Amino acid sequence: MTAVKKLGLPLGILLILAWCLLPVVWIISLSLKSEESITAGNPGFLPAEGTFVGWENYEKVLTDPLYDYFPRAILNSIGISLIATLLSVIVATLAAYAIARLEFRGKRLVLSISLAIAMFPVVSLVGPLFDMWRAFGIYDTWPGLIIPYMSFTLPLAIWTLSAFFREIPWELEQAAQVDGATSWQAFRKVIVPLAAPGVFTAAILTFFFAWNDFVFGISLTSTEAARPIPASLAFFVGSDPFNRPASLLAAAAVLATIPIIVIVLIFQRKIVAGLTSGAVKG
Amino acid sequence: MTGAHVATAPTGGAVDSDRTRAENSLGRRLVLPAVVLMLLVTAFPMLRAIWLSTFDYSLTAPDERSFVGLSNYWTALTDDLFWQTTGITVFYMVFTVAVELVIGFAFAMVMHRVIFARGVVRTSILIPYGIITVVSGFAWQFAFSSTNGFVNGWLPFIGDDFNWFGESMPAIVAICVSEIWKTTPFMSLLLLAGLAQVSEDMLEAAKVDGATWWQRLFKVILPNMRAAIMVAVLFRALDAYRIFDNIFVMTNGAQDTASISFLTYRQTIEQFQLGLGSALSVLLFLSVLLVAYLIVKLFRVDLAAARQEG
């Protein structure tokens, strides 16, 4: 029994690590194999002798004119995700402050609306949005994606932030008000600095959503003008349109994943706190 | 309007009612942008979808748009394809959530006990969560591929040239694997948060009383984290019901793997049938509501029964 106990935990840890990393290692391994070896059929997990090509696929994806749309998609994704994150977090901060701190009529309604939106089937909206965005002239543009990303990340951002805001010692704000500050001044000067870590967490989660989105990305864009990375990967074709260039696609996928991995590595503590507080306490 | 009501309140005095009024209006002003944005992209398009769904409207022939009443709904609801995709969607939901609940709970138990490698484990568990679903779809599609994947080679009971995407059931399993891989970490993090709320004292007491590991699991741990389990299942089930990305990437709907989301997308965006597509959008929305209602209802019954038991 004690032996089982002693071995159980390390074994569990190893299993979790294998689970999380296996497909990541696999796609990296795929991206280092030569295109020819893939089309010829090359089963096996790691690149073998003769099929290993180093950085060649990465160079091709980033510099070959044939794949011009991919660097462009990276640019689109970074720009659209960052702008959507920034705007969404500003709007969510205001709303979450009001929800955590103020008594006002319609509070329940706001919470119900955001809960409903979190459950909303995104695909239900692409038809009417497709039609509306073309009428407004923002189909296939950055704003055409930023607006849906903002509204779909608001619920999560509002929950995460109001969970954080509830834990702030609000006496500080009252003290500021006693000293003659208005509600708005007290909010801005005292609470905003204390809330900054929560805001940051909400920002990371929002960025994840925007970076990951696929449905809006493929339905509301038609050219490389606004097509983000996930959509661009789905339409990835090489010199032969009938055969997906697996190793090049893998290289592109790895490139698309690097920013997310970097964010995870740096901010893992905050992400866990945000995910659980937003979902469980909200 | 509200202000007048507050001002005439008999108790509290002038200062208090001013304050209440100010709080009311400040609160509303602060939530207004969020509410407007959320409604702009959901409520308004949804109303438009309901309106469009009463037309025979194809983008390839926009001038021939004509009002047809509820006939699009009739078309959808009497079509075998609609019911088949709905059935498959329910299967995706039940299967992935059930597997994720078991694996996610096991992971949460390990993470709860881990002390020395905590940071490493928690960081790695976030990697699948962070990875783009489309990338995960490709990774698993290539992994299951009979020409350059490794899955066939690693599974001894399956022939090396077995084509996972040649038949319905294996293709669905491959899609589920990708979905489960990606979202189990989310489930396990939520369960980990629930696990942290189970009192250690109670566990100790049960241990002293001679309860076995299984007894402690089913009598102490699980009942005490019921709320966390409910939230995790509700979130994941609704998410799984909307499954789309993995299907698009891995099979593009071939071999009867299409979900209801996929069918709706195909009608609307690929075939430009805005009328029929909108009817499907409305049906998809209603079915998500129904699923949410059923899950909440189911758990509530469960909760009440459990309370009586204890």
Coordinates of C-alpha atoms in Angstrom, one line a residue:
Chain A
M1 CA 0.0 0.0 0.0
T2 CA 2.7 2.5 0.9
A3 CA 4.6 1.5 -2.3
V4 CA 1.5 2.3 -4.3
K5 CA 1.1 5.6 -2.5
K6 CA 4.7 6.5 -3.0
L7 CA 4.6 5.7 -6.7
G8 CA 1.1 6.9 -7.4
L9 CA 1.8 10.6 -7.3
P10 CA 5.0 10.7 -9.4
L11 CA 3.2 8.4 -11.9
G12 CA 0.2 10.8 -11.9
I13 CA 2.5 13.7 -12.5
L14 CA 4.2 11.9 -15.4
L15 CA 0.8 11.1 -16.9
I16 CA -0.3 14.7 -16.7
L17 CA 2.9 15.9 -18.3
A18 CA 2.6 13.3 -21.1
W19 CA -1.0 14.2 -21.7
C20 CA -0.3 17.9 -22.0
L21 CA 2.9 17.7 -24.0
L22 CA 2.5 14.8 -26.3
P23 CA 0.6 16.5 -29.2
V24 CA 2.9 19.6 -28.8
V25 CA 6.0 17.5 -29.2
W26 CA 4.3 15.7 -32.1
I27 CA 3.5 18.8 -34.0
I28 CA 7.0 20.2 -33.4
S29 CA 8.4 16.9 -34.6
L30 CA 6.2 17.0 -37.7
S31 CA 7.4 20.6 -38.5
L32 CA 11.0 19.4 -38.6
K33 CA 10.3 16.6 -41.1
S34 CA 10.8 17.2 -44.8
E35 CA 7.8 17.7 -47.0
E36 CA 8.8 14.9 -49.3
S37 CA 9.0 12.4 -46.5
I38 CA 5.5 13.3 -45.3
T39 CA 3.9 12.9 -48.7
A40 CA 5.8 9.6 -49.1
G41 CA 4.2 8.4 -45.9
N42 CA 6.4 8.6 -42.8
P43 CA 4.8 7.1 -39.8
G44 CA 6.7 7.2 -36.6
F45 CA 6.8 9.9 -33.9
L46 CA 10.2 11.6 -34.3
P47 CA 11.9 12.6 -37.5
A48 CA 14.2 9.8 -38.5
E49 CA 17.5 10.0 -40.3
G50 CA 17.1 11.6 -43.7
T51 CA 13.7 13.1 -43.0
F52 CA 15.0 15.8 -40.6
V53 CA 15.3 19.2 -42.3
G54 CA 15.8 21.6 -39.4
W55 CA 14.3 25.1 -39.8
E56 CA 13.6 24.8 -43.5
N57 CA 9.8 24.6 -43.1
Y58 CA 9.7 27.6 -40.8
E59 CA 11.8 29.7 -43.2
K60 CA 9.5 28.7 -46.1
V61 CA 6.3 29.6 -44.2
L62 CA 7.7 33.0 -43.2
T63 CA 9.5 34.1 -46.3
D64 CA 8.3 32.2 -49.4
P65 CA 6.0 34.4 -51.4
L66 CA 3.7 31.4 -51.9
Y67 CA 2.8 31.7 -48.2
D68 CA 2.5 35.4 -48.0
Y69 CA -0.9 35.2 -46.4
F70 CA 0.6 33.5 -43.3
P71 CA 2.8 36.3 -42.0
R72 CA -0.1 38.6 -42.8
A73 CA -2.4 36.4 -40.7
I74 CA 0.0 36.7 -37.8
L75 CA -0.1 40.4 -38.0
N76 CA -3.9 40.4 -38.2
S77 CA -4.2 38.1 -35.2
I78 CA -1.8 40.1 -33.1
G79 CA -3.5 43.4 -34.0
I80 CA -7.1 42.3 -33.8
S81 CA -6.6 40.3 -30.5
L82 CA -4.7 43.1 -28.8
I83 CA -7.2 45.8 -29.7
A84 CA -10.2 43.6 -28.8
T85 CA -8.5 42.7 -25.5
L86 CA -7.8 46.3 -24.6
L87 CA -11.3 47.6 -25.4
S88 CA -13.0 44.6 -23.8
V89 CA -11.1 45.0 -20.6
I90 CA -11.9 48.7 -20.3
V91 CA -15.6 48.1 -20.8
A92 CA -15.6 45.0 -18.5
T93 CA -13.7 46.9 -15.8
L94 CA -16.4 49.6 -15.6
A95 CA -19.2 47.0 -15.6
A96 CA -17.5 44.7 -13.0
Y97 CA -16.8 47.6 -10.7
A98 CA -20.5 48.6 -10.8
I99 CA -21.6 45.0 -10.2
A100 CA -19.2 44.3 -7.4
R101 CA -19.5 47.6 -5.7
L102 CA -22.8 49.5 -6.4
E103 CA -26.4 48.7 -5.7
F104 CA -28.4 49.7 -8.8
R105 CA -31.5 48.5 -10.6
G106 CA -30.9 46.2 -13.5
K107 CA -27.8 44.6 -12.0
R108 CA -29.4 41.1 -12.2
L109 CA -30.4 41.8 -15.8
V110 CA -26.8 42.6 -16.7
L111 CA -25.6 39.4 -15.1
S112 CA -28.3 37.3 -16.8
I113 CA -27.4 38.9 -20.2
S114 CA -23.7 38.0 -19.8
L115 CA -24.5 34.5 -18.6
A116 CA -26.8 34.0 -21.7
I117 CA -24.0 35.3 -24.0
A118 CA -21.5 32.9 -22.5
M119 CA -23.8 30.1 -23.5
F120 CA -24.7 31.5 -26.9
P121 CA -24.0 29.2 -29.8
V122 CA -21.6 31.4 -31.9
V123 CA -22.5 29.7 -35.1
S124 CA -26.1 30.9 -34.7
L125 CA -24.9 34.5 -35.2
V126 CA -22.6 34.1 -38.2
G127 CA -25.4 34.2 -40.7
P128 CA -27.0 37.5 -39.6
L129 CA -23.6 39.0 -38.7
F130 CA -22.3 38.1 -42.2
D131 CA -25.3 39.9 -43.7
M132 CA -25.2 42.9 -41.3
W133 CA -21.4 43.4 -41.6
R134 CA -21.7 43.5 -45.4
A135 CA -24.4 46.1 -45.1
F136 CA -22.3 48.2 -42.7
G137 CA -19.2 47.8 -44.8
I138 CA -17.1 46.2 -42.1
Y139 CA -17.2 42.6 -43.5
D140 CA -13.6 41.4 -43.9
T141 CA -12.1 44.2 -41.9
W142 CA -10.4 44.4 -38.4
P143 CA -13.4 46.1 -36.8
G144 CA -15.6 43.3 -38.2
L145 CA -13.8 40.8 -35.9
I146 CA -12.9 43.1 -33.0
I147 CA -16.6 43.9 -32.2
P148 CA -17.7 40.2 -31.9
Y149 CA -14.5 39.3 -30.0
M150 CA -15.2 42.1 -27.6
S151 CA -18.8 41.1 -26.9
F152 CA -18.0 37.5 -26.6
T153 CA -15.2 38.0 -24.1
L154 CA -17.1 40.5 -22.0
P155 CA -18.9 37.9 -19.8
L156 CA -15.7 36.1 -18.8
A157 CA -13.9 39.4 -18.2
I158 CA -16.8 40.8 -16.2
W159 CA -17.0 37.6 -14.0
T160 CA -13.3 37.4 -13.4
L161 CA -13.0 41.1 -12.6
S162 CA -16.0 41.3 -10.3
A163 CA -14.7 38.2 -8.4
F164 CA -11.4 40.2 -8.0
F165 CA -13.1 43.4 -7.1
R166 CA -15.1 41.7 -4.3
E167 CA -11.9 41.0 -2.5
I168 CA -10.6 44.5 -2.5
P169 CA -10.9 46.3 0.9
W170 CA -13.4 48.9 0.0
E171 CA -12.9 50.9 3.2
L172 CA -10.0 52.5 1.4
E173 CA -12.4 54.0 -1.1
Q174 CA -14.7 55.3 1.7
A175 CA -11.7 56.8 3.4
A176 CA -10.9 58.6 0.1
Q177 CA -14.5 59.8 -0.1
V178 CA -14.4 61.1 3.4
D179 CA -11.3 63.0 2.4
G180 CA -13.4 64.7 -0.2
A181 CA -12.9 62.6 -3.3
T182 CA -16.0 61.9 -5.5
S183 CA -17.0 58.3 -6.2
W184 CA -15.2 58.5 -9.6
Q185 CA -12.0 59.9 -8.1
A186 CA -12.0 57.3 -5.4
F187 CA -12.5 54.6 -8.0
R188 CA -9.7 55.9 -10.2
K189 CA -7.1 56.8 -7.7
V190 CA -7.6 54.1 -5.0
I191 CA -9.2 51.1 -6.6
V192 CA -7.7 51.0 -10.0
P193 CA -4.2 50.4 -8.8
L194 CA -5.4 47.6 -6.4
A195 CA -7.5 46.0 -9.2
A196 CA -4.6 46.0 -11.7
P197 CA -3.7 42.4 -11.2
G198 CA -7.3 41.3 -11.8
V199 CA -7.5 43.4 -14.9
F200 CA -4.4 41.9 -16.2
T201 CA -5.8 38.4 -15.6
A202 CA -9.0 39.3 -17.5
A203 CA -6.8 40.6 -20.3
I204 CA -4.9 37.4 -20.7
L205 CA -8.1 35.3 -20.8
T206 CA -9.7 37.7 -23.3
F207 CA -6.5 37.5 -25.5
F208 CA -6.7 33.7 -25.4
F209 CA -10.3 33.8 -26.6
A210 CA -9.6 36.2 -29.5
W211 CA -6.4 34.3 -30.5
N212 CA -8.3 31.0 -30.5
D213 CA -11.5 32.0 -32.3
F214 CA -12.2 30.1 -35.5
V215 CA -15.9 30.5 -36.3
F216 CA -15.9 34.3 -36.7
G217 CA -12.5 34.2 -38.3
I218 CA -13.7 32.0 -41.2
S219 CA -17.2 33.4 -41.6
L220 CA -16.5 37.2 -41.3
T221 CA -13.4 37.4 -43.5
S222 CA -12.8 36.5 -47.1
T223 CA -9.3 37.7 -47.9
E224 CA -6.0 38.2 -46.1
A225 CA -7.1 41.7 -45.2
A226 CA -8.4 40.5 -41.8
R227 CA -8.1 36.7 -41.8
P228 CA -6.6 35.7 -38.4
I229 CA -4.3 32.7 -37.8
P230 CA -6.7 29.9 -37.0
A231 CA -8.7 30.6 -40.2
S232 CA -5.6 31.0 -42.2
L233 CA -4.3 27.6 -41.0
A234 CA -7.6 26.0 -42.0
F235 CA -7.2 27.3 -45.6
F236 CA -3.6 26.5 -45.7
V237 CA -2.6 25.1 -49.1
G238 CA 0.8 24.5 -50.6
S239 CA 1.9 24.1 -54.2
D240 CA -0.4 21.1 -54.6
P241 CA -4.0 22.2 -53.6
F242 CA -5.2 18.6 -53.2
N243 CA -2.6 17.6 -50.6
R244 CA -2.2 19.5 -47.4
P245 CA 1.5 20.2 -46.9
A246 CA 1.5 18.6 -43.4
S247 CA 5.1 19.6 -42.4
L248 CA 4.7 23.3 -43.5
L249 CA 1.3 23.4 -41.8
A250 CA 2.9 22.0 -38.7
A251 CA 5.5 24.7 -38.8
A252 CA 2.9 27.4 -39.2
A253 CA 0.9 25.9 -36.3
V254 CA 4.0 25.9 -34.1
L255 CA 4.6 29.6 -34.9
A256 CA 0.9 30.3 -34.1
T257 CA 1.3 28.6 -30.7
I258 CA 4.5 30.3 -29.6
P259 CA 2.9 33.5 -28.3
I260 CA 0.4 31.5 -26.3
I261 CA 3.0 29.3 -24.7
V262 CA 5.1 32.3 -23.8
I263 CA 2.0 33.9 -22.1
V264 CA 1.2 30.6 -20.3
L265 CA 4.8 30.3 -19.0
I266 CA 4.9 33.8 -17.7
F267 CA 1.5 34.2 -16.3
Q268 CA 0.4 30.7 -15.2
R269 CA -0.5 31.7 -11.7
K270 CA -2.7 34.5 -12.8
I271 CA -4.4 32.4 -15.5
V272 CA -5.4 29.7 -13.0
A273 CA -6.7 32.2 -10.5
G274 CA -8.7 33.9 -13.2
L275 CA -10.2 30.8 -14.7
T276 CA -11.3 29.4 -11.4
S277 CA -12.6 32.6 -9.8
G278 CA -14.4 33.6 -13.0
A279 CA -16.1 30.3 -13.3
V280 CA -16.7 29.1 -9.8
K281 CA -17.4 32.2 -7.8
G282 CA -19.1 34.2 -10.6
Chain B
M1 CA -38.2 58.0 -13.0
T2 CA -36.2 56.0 -10.5
G3 CA -34.8 59.1 -9.0
A4 CA -38.3 60.5 -8.2
H5 CA -39.2 57.2 -6.5
V6 CA -36.0 57.3 -4.4
A7 CA -36.5 60.9 -3.4
T8 CA -40.0 60.3 -2.0
A9 CA -38.8 57.4 0.1
P10 CA -40.0 58.2 3.7
T11 CA -36.9 57.1 5.6
G12 CA -33.2 57.7 5.1
G13 CA -33.2 61.4 4.7
A14 CA -32.1 63.7 1.9
V15 CA -28.4 62.6 2.0
D16 CA -29.2 58.9 1.7
S17 CA -31.6 59.2 -1.1
D18 CA -29.2 61.5 -3.0
R19 CA -26.6 58.8 -2.6
T20 CA -28.9 56.0 -3.7
R21 CA -29.8 58.0 -6.7
A22 CA -26.2 58.8 -7.5
E23 CA -25.3 55.1 -7.1
N24 CA -28.1 54.0 -9.3
S25 CA -27.2 56.3 -12.1
L26 CA -23.5 55.7 -11.8
G27 CA -24.0 52.0 -11.8
R28 CA -26.1 52.2 -14.9
R29 CA -23.7 54.4 -16.7
L30 CA -20.8 52.0 -16.0
V31 CA -22.6 48.9 -17.2
L32 CA -24.2 50.6 -20.3
P33 CA -21.3 50.1 -22.7
A34 CA -20.9 46.4 -21.9
V35 CA -24.7 45.8 -22.2
V36 CA -24.9 47.7 -25.5
L37 CA -21.9 45.8 -27.0
M38 CA -23.2 42.4 -25.9
L39 CA -26.7 43.1 -27.3
L40 CA -25.4 44.5 -30.5
V41 CA -23.6 41.3 -31.4
T42 CA -26.2 38.8 -30.0
A43 CA -29.7 40.1 -29.4
F44 CA -29.9 42.2 -32.6
P45 CA -28.5 39.6 -35.0
M46 CA -30.7 37.0 -33.3
L47 CA -33.8 39.0 -34.0
R48 CA -32.6 39.4 -37.5
A49 CA -32.1 35.7 -37.8
I50 CA -35.7 35.1 -36.7
W51 CA -36.9 37.6 -39.3
L52 CA -34.7 36.1 -42.1
S53 CA -35.7 32.6 -41.2
T54 CA -39.2 33.4 -42.5
F55 CA -37.9 34.0 -46.0
D56 CA -36.8 31.9 -48.9
Y57 CA -33.5 33.9 -49.3
S58 CA -30.4 32.8 -51.0
L59 CA -27.5 35.1 -51.5
T60 CA -26.8 33.7 -54.9
A61 CA -30.3 35.0 -55.9
P62 CA -31.0 37.9 -53.6
D63 CA -33.7 39.4 -55.9
E64 CA -35.9 36.3 -55.6
R65 CA -36.3 36.7 -51.8
S66 CA -39.8 35.8 -50.8
F67 CA -41.7 35.4 -47.6
V68 CA -42.4 31.8 -46.8
G69 CA -43.6 31.9 -43.1
L70 CA -42.4 28.9 -41.1
S71 CA -41.7 26.6 -44.1
N72 CA -37.9 26.8 -43.5
Y73 CA -38.5 25.3 -40.0
W74 CA -40.7 22.6 -41.5
T75 CA -38.0 21.8 -44.1
A76 CA -35.3 21.6 -41.3
L77 CA -37.4 19.6 -38.8
T78 CA -38.6 17.0 -41.4
D79 CA -35.1 16.5 -42.7
D80 CA -33.3 13.4 -41.6
L81 CA -29.9 15.2 -41.8
F82 CA -31.1 17.7 -39.1
W83 CA -32.0 14.9 -36.6
Q84 CA -28.9 12.9 -37.5
T85 CA -26.6 15.9 -36.8
T86 CA -28.5 16.7 -33.6
G87 CA -28.0 13.1 -32.5
I88 CA -24.3 13.2 -33.2
T89 CA -23.9 16.5 -31.4
V90 CA -25.6 15.0 -28.3
F91 CA -23.2 12.1 -28.6
Y92 CA -20.1 14.4 -28.8
M93 CA -21.4 16.3 -25.7
V94 CA -22.2 13.3 -23.5
F95 CA -19.1 11.3 -24.5
T96 CA -16.5 14.1 -24.2
V97 CA -17.9 15.5 -21.0
A98 CA -18.2 12.0 -19.4
V99 CA -14.6 11.2 -20.2
E100 CA -13.3 14.6 -19.3
L101 CA -15.1 14.5 -15.9
V102 CA -13.3 11.2 -15.0
I103 CA -9.8 12.2 -16.3
G104 CA -10.2 15.8 -15.2
F105 CA -11.0 14.6 -11.7
A106 CA -8.0 12.2 -11.6
F107 CA -5.8 15.1 -12.7
A108 CA -7.3 17.4 -10.1
M109 CA -6.6 14.8 -7.4
V110 CA -3.0 14.5 -8.5
M111 CA -2.6 18.3 -8.7
H112 CA -4.2 18.7 -5.3
R113 CA -1.6 16.5 -3.7
V114 CA 1.4 17.6 -5.6
I115 CA 3.8 19.8 -3.7
F116 CA 7.3 19.8 -5.2
A117 CA 6.5 20.1 -8.9
R118 CA 3.4 22.2 -8.5
G119 CA 4.5 25.0 -10.8
V120 CA 5.6 22.7 -13.6
V121 CA 2.4 20.7 -13.5
R122 CA 0.1 23.7 -13.4
T123 CA 2.0 25.4 -16.3
S124 CA 1.8 22.3 -18.5
I125 CA -1.9 21.8 -17.8
L126 CA -2.5 25.2 -19.2
I127 CA -0.7 24.4 -22.5
P128 CA -3.7 22.5 -24.1
Y129 CA -6.0 25.2 -22.9
G130 CA -3.9 27.8 -24.6
I131 CA -3.3 26.0 -27.9
I132 CA -5.6 27.0 -30.7
T133 CA -8.3 24.4 -31.3
V134 CA -7.5 24.4 -35.0
V135 CA -3.9 23.5 -34.2
S136 CA -5.0 20.7 -31.9
G137 CA -7.3 19.5 -34.6
F138 CA -4.4 19.3 -37.1
A139 CA -2.1 17.7 -34.6
W140 CA -4.5 14.9 -33.9
Q141 CA -5.6 14.5 -37.5
F142 CA -2.0 14.0 -38.6
A143 CA -1.5 11.7 -35.5
F144 CA -4.4 9.5 -36.6
S145 CA -3.4 9.6 -40.3
S146 CA -2.6 6.2 -41.7
T147 CA 0.2 7.5 -43.9
N148 CA 2.2 9.7 -41.5
G149 CA 0.7 9.4 -38.1
F150 CA 1.9 7.5 -35.0
V151 CA -1.4 6.3 -33.5
N152 CA -1.7 3.2 -35.6
G153 CA 1.9 2.2 -34.8
W154 CA 1.3 2.7 -31.1
L155 CA -1.9 0.8 -30.8
P156 CA -1.1 -2.9 -31.1
F157 CA -4.6 -4.1 -31.8
I158 CA -5.0 -1.8 -34.9
G159 CA -3.6 -2.5 -38.3
D160 CA -0.9 -0.1 -39.5
D161 CA -2.9 1.0 -42.5
F162 CA -6.2 1.5 -40.6
N163 CA -8.0 4.6 -41.9
W164 CA -9.6 6.5 -39.0
F165 CA -11.3 8.9 -41.3
G166 CA -12.8 6.3 -43.6
E167 CA -15.7 5.4 -41.4
S168 CA -18.1 7.3 -39.2
M169 CA -17.4 5.9 -35.7
P170 CA -13.5 6.0 -35.8
A171 CA -13.7 9.5 -37.3
I172 CA -15.9 10.6 -34.4
V173 CA -13.6 9.0 -31.9
A174 CA -10.6 10.9 -33.4
I175 CA -12.6 14.2 -33.2
C176 CA -13.5 13.4 -29.6
V177 CA -9.9 12.7 -28.7
S178 CA -8.8 16.1 -30.0
E179 CA -11.7 17.8 -28.1
I180 CA -11.0 15.9 -24.9
W181 CA -7.3 16.6 -25.0
K182 CA -7.8 20.3 -25.4
T183 CA -10.5 20.8 -22.8
T184 CA -9.8 18.3 -20.0
P185 CA -7.3 20.8 -18.4
F186 CA -10.1 23.4 -18.0
M187 CA -12.3 20.8 -16.4
S188 CA -9.5 19.7 -14.0
L189 CA -8.7 23.3 -13.0
L190 CA -12.4 23.9 -12.1
L191 CA -12.5 20.6 -10.2
L192 CA -9.2 21.5 -8.4
A193 CA -10.8 24.7 -7.2
G194 CA -13.7 22.6 -5.9
L195 CA -11.4 20.1 -4.3
A196 CA -9.7 22.9 -2.3
Q197 CA -13.0 23.6 -0.7
V198 CA -13.4 20.1 0.8
S199 CA -12.4 20.2 4.4
E200 CA -9.3 18.3 5.4
D201 CA -10.7 17.8 8.9
M202 CA -13.7 15.9 7.6
L203 CA -11.4 13.7 5.5
E204 CA -9.2 13.0 8.6
A205 CA -12.2 12.2 10.7
A206 CA -13.5 9.7 8.0
K207 CA -10.0 8.2 7.9
V208 CA -9.9 7.8 11.7
D209 CA -13.4 6.2 11.5
G210 CA -11.9 3.6 9.2
A211 CA -13.4 4.7 5.9
T212 CA -11.7 3.2 2.9
W213 CA -10.3 5.4 0.1
W214 CA -13.4 4.7 -2.1
Q215 CA -15.7 5.5 0.8
R216 CA -14.0 8.8 1.5
L217 CA -14.2 9.6 -2.2
F218 CA -17.9 8.9 -2.6
K219 CA -19.2 9.9 0.9
V220 CA -17.0 12.9 1.7
I221 CA -15.1 14.4 -1.3
L222 CA -17.7 14.2 -4.1
P223 CA -20.7 15.3 -2.1
N224 CA -18.8 18.3 -0.8
M225 CA -17.7 19.5 -4.2
R226 CA -21.0 19.0 -5.9
A227 CA -21.3 22.7 -6.8
A228 CA -17.9 22.8 -8.5
I229 CA -18.8 19.6 -10.4
M230 CA -22.1 21.1 -11.5
V231 CA -20.4 24.3 -12.8
A232 CA -17.7 22.4 -14.6
V233 CA -20.2 20.0 -16.3
L234 CA -22.5 22.8 -17.3
F235 CA -19.8 24.9 -18.8
R236 CA -18.2 22.1 -20.6
A237 CA -21.4 20.5 -21.9
L238 CA -22.6 23.8 -23.4
D239 CA -19.2 24.3 -24.9
A240 CA -19.2 20.7 -26.3
Y241 CA -22.7 21.1 -27.7
R242 CA -21.4 23.9 -29.9
I243 CA -18.5 21.8 -31.3
F244 CA -17.3 23.1 -34.6
D245 CA -13.6 23.7 -35.1
N246 CA -12.3 20.2 -34.7
I247 CA -14.9 18.8 -37.1
F248 CA -14.1 21.5 -39.7
V249 CA -10.4 20.8 -39.6
M250 CA -10.4 17.0 -39.1
T251 CA -13.1 15.7 -41.4
N252 CA -14.9 18.8 -42.8
G253 CA -18.1 17.0 -41.9
A254 CA -17.4 13.9 -44.0
Q255 CA -18.4 10.4 -42.7
D256 CA -21.4 11.7 -40.8
T257 CA -19.3 13.6 -38.4
A258 CA -21.1 16.9 -38.8
S259 CA -22.6 18.6 -35.7
I260 CA -25.6 20.9 -35.7
S261 CA -23.2 23.9 -35.6
F262 CA -21.4 22.6 -38.7
L263 CA -24.7 22.0 -40.6
T264 CA -25.8 25.6 -39.8
Y265 CA -22.4 27.0 -40.9
R266 CA -22.5 25.0 -44.1
Q267 CA -26.1 26.2 -45.0
T268 CA -25.4 29.8 -44.2
I269 CA -21.8 30.6 -45.2
E270 CA -20.9 28.0 -47.7
Q271 CA -24.2 27.6 -49.5
F272 CA -25.4 31.1 -49.0
Q273 CA -28.9 29.9 -47.9
L274 CA -29.6 32.7 -45.5
G275 CA -33.3 31.8 -45.0
L276 CA -32.8 28.2 -44.2
G277 CA -29.5 28.9 -42.5
S278 CA -31.3 31.4 -40.2
A279 CA -34.0 28.9 -39.3
L280 CA -31.2 26.4 -38.4
S281 CA -29.5 29.2 -36.3
V282 CA -32.7 29.7 -34.4
L283 CA -33.1 25.9 -33.9
L284 CA -29.5 25.7 -32.7
F285 CA -30.0 28.5 -30.2
L286 CA -33.2 26.9 -28.9
S287 CA -31.6 23.5 -28.5
V288 CA -28.7 25.1 -26.6
L289 CA -31.2 26.7 -24.3
L290 CA -32.9 23.3 -23.9
V291 CA -29.7 21.6 -23.0
A292 CA -28.8 24.3 -20.5
Y293 CA -32.2 23.9 -18.9
L294 CA -32.0 20.2 -18.7
I295 CA -28.6 20.2 -17.1
V296 CA -29.5 22.7 -14.5
K297 CA -32.8 20.8 -13.8
L298 CA -31.0 17.5 -13.6
F299 CA -28.4 18.8 -11.1
R300 CA -31.0 20.5 -9.0
V301 CA -33.0 17.3 -8.6
D302 CA -29.7 15.6 -7.8
L303 CA -28.8 18.2 -5.2
A304 CA -32.2 18.0 -3.5
A305 CA -32.1 14.2 -3.4
A306 CA -28.6 14.2 -2.0
R307 CA -29.6 16.7 0.7
Q308 CA -32.4 14.5 1.9
E309 CA -30.1 11.6 1.9
G310 CA -27.6 13.3 4.2

